[in-house]
Short mmCIF file of C-alpha atoms in Angstrom, two decimals:
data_model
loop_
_atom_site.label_atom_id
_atom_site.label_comp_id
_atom_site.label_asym_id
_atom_site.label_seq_id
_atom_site.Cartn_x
_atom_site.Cartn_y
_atom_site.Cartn_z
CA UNK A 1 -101.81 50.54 204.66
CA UNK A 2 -98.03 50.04 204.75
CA UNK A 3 -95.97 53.34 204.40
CA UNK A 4 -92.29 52.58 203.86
CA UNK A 5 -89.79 55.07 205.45
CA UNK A 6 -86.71 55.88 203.75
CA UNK A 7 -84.54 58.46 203.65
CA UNK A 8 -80.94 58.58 203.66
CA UNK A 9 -78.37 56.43 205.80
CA UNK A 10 -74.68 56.95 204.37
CA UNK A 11 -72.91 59.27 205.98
CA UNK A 12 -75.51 59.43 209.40
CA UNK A 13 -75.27 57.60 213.09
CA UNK A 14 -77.55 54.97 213.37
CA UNK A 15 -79.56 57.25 215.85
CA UNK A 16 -79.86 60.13 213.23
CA UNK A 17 -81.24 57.10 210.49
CA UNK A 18 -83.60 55.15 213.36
CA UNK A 19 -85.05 58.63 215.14
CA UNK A 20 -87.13 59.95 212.69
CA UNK A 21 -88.17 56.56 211.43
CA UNK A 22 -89.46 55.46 214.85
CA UNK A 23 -91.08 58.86 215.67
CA UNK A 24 -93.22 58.64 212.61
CA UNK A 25 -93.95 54.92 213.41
CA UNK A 26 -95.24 55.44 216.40
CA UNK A 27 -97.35 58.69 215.49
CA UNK A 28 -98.73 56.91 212.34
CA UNK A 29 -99.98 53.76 214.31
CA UNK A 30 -101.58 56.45 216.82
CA UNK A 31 -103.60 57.80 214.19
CA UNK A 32 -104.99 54.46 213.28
CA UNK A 33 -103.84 50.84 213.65
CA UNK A 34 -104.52 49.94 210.31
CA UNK A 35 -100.93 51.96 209.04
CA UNK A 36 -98.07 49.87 209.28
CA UNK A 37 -94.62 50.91 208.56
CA UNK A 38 -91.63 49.66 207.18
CA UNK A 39 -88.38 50.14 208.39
CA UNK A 40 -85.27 49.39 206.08
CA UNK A 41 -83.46 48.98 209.67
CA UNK A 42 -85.17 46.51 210.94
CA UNK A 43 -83.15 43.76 212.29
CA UNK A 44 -80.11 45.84 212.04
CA UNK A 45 -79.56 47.23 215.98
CA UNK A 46 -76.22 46.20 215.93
CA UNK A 47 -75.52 49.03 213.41
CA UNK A 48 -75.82 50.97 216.78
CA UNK A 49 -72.32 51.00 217.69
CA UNK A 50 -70.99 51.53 214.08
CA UNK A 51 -70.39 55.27 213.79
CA UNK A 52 -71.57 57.15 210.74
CA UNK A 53 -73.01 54.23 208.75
CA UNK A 54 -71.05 53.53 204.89
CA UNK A 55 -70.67 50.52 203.18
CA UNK A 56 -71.58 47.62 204.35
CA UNK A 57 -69.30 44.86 206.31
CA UNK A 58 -70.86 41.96 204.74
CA UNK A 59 -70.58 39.56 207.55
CA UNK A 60 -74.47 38.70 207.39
CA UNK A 61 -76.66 38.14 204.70
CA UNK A 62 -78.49 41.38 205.66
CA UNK A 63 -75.63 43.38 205.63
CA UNK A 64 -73.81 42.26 202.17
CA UNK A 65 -75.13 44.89 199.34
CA UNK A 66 -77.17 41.98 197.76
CA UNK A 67 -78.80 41.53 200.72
CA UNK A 68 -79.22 45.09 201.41
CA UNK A 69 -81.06 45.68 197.87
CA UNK A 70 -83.07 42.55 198.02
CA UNK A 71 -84.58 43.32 200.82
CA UNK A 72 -85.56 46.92 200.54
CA UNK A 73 -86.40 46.21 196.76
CA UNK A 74 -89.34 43.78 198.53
CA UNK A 75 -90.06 45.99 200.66
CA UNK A 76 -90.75 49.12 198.48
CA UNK A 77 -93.07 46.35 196.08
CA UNK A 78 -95.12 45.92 198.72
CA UNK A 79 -95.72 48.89 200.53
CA UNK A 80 -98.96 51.22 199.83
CA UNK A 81 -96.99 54.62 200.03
CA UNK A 82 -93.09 55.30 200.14
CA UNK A 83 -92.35 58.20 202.47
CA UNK A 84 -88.98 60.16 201.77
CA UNK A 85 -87.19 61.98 204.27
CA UNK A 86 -84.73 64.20 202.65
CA UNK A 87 -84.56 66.87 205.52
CA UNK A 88 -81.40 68.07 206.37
CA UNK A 89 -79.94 65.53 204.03
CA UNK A 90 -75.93 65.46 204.28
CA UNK A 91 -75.60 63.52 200.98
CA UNK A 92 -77.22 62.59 197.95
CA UNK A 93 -79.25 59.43 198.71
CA UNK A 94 -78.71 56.66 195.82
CA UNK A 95 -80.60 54.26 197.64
CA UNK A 96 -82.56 55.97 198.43
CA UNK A 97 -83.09 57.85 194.64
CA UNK A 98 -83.93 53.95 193.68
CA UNK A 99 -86.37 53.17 195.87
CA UNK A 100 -88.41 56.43 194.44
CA UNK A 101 -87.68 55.16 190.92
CA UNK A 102 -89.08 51.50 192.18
CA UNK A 103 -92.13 53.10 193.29
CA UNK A 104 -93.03 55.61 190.95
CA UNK A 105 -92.55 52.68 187.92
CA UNK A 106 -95.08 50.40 190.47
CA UNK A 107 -97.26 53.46 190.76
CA UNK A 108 -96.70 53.83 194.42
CA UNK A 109 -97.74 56.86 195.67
CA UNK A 110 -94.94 58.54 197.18
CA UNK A 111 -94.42 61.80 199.74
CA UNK A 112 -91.13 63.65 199.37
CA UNK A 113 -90.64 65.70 202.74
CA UNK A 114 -87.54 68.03 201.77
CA UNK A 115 -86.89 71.88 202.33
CA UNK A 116 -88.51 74.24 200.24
CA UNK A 117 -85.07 74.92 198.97
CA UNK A 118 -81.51 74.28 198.77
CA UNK A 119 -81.84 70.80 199.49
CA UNK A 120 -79.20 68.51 197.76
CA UNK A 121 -82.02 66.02 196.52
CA UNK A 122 -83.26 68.79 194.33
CA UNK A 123 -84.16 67.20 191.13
CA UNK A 124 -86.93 67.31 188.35
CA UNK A 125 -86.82 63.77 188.96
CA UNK A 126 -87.63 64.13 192.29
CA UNK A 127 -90.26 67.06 191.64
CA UNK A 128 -92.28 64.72 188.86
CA UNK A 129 -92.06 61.11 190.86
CA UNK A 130 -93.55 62.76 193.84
CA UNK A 131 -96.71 63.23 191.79
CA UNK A 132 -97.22 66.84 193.79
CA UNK A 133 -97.00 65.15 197.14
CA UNK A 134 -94.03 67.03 198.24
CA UNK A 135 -94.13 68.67 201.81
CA UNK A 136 -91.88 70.40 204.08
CA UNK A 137 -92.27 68.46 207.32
CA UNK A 138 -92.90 65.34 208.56
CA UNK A 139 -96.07 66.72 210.50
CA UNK A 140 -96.92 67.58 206.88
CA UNK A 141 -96.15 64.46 205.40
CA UNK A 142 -98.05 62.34 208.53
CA UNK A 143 -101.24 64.36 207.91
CA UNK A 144 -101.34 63.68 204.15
CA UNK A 145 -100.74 59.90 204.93
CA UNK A 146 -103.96 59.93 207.63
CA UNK A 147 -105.99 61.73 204.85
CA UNK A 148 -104.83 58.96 202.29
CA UNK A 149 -105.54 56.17 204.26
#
């Protein structure tokens, strides 16, 4: 199983977009080595000393907003479950709103963790993509990914 972890990016440190991602990583391939996940930030450590992230530089492929969409587009058509973290979000995620929309039209099963309310992702959209898999927490959303699998 390969669970995709996005959530949003704009307008965070690179530590506030890698932390969660690698703490669900590593609790996901403790439950069972068979879930793999995919991080959009892969390859990208040198975002470390860029501040809140924005738009990109462009001086690698990686980084130019082709490469950017390519990529994560791939990566969302093959992954077995997208999991959302909207939790605290700062900002609307658009890239984040597109990956759901690429996995809900592949029927990818896809977990929304986001406050119960007042979040700034709140959205029928949202609501009806996540297909009822909408939690509160990423204990939550971890737990529903080990019962999937």
């Amino acid at each position: 199983m390969r669970v995709y972890l996005c959530g949003p990016m704009t307008g965070e440190t690179y530590a506030e977009a890698t932390d969660w991602r690698n703490d669900v990583a590593y609790k996901l391939v403790c439950l069972s080595s068979k879930i793999k996940t995919i991080d959009p930030l892969r390859g990208k450590a040198f975002l470390e000393v860029a501040g809140v992230l924005g738009n990109t530089s462009g001086k690698h492929p990686l980084e130019s907003a082709a490469g950017i969409v390519t990529r994560d587009h791939w990566d969302v058509s093959r992954c077995d479950v997208l999991l959302v973290n909207f939790l605290d979000a700062k900002i609307v995620s658009i890239g984040s709103c597109f990956e759901i929309a690429w996995a809900f039209q592949r029927r990818i099963p896809i977990i929304i963790v986001m406050e119960k309310t007042g979040n700034i992702h709140e959205h029928c959209f949202i609501d009806i993509c996540s297909g009822g898999f909408r939690v509160s927490s990423l204990k939550a959303a971890i737990e529903l990914i080990k019962r999937m699998s």
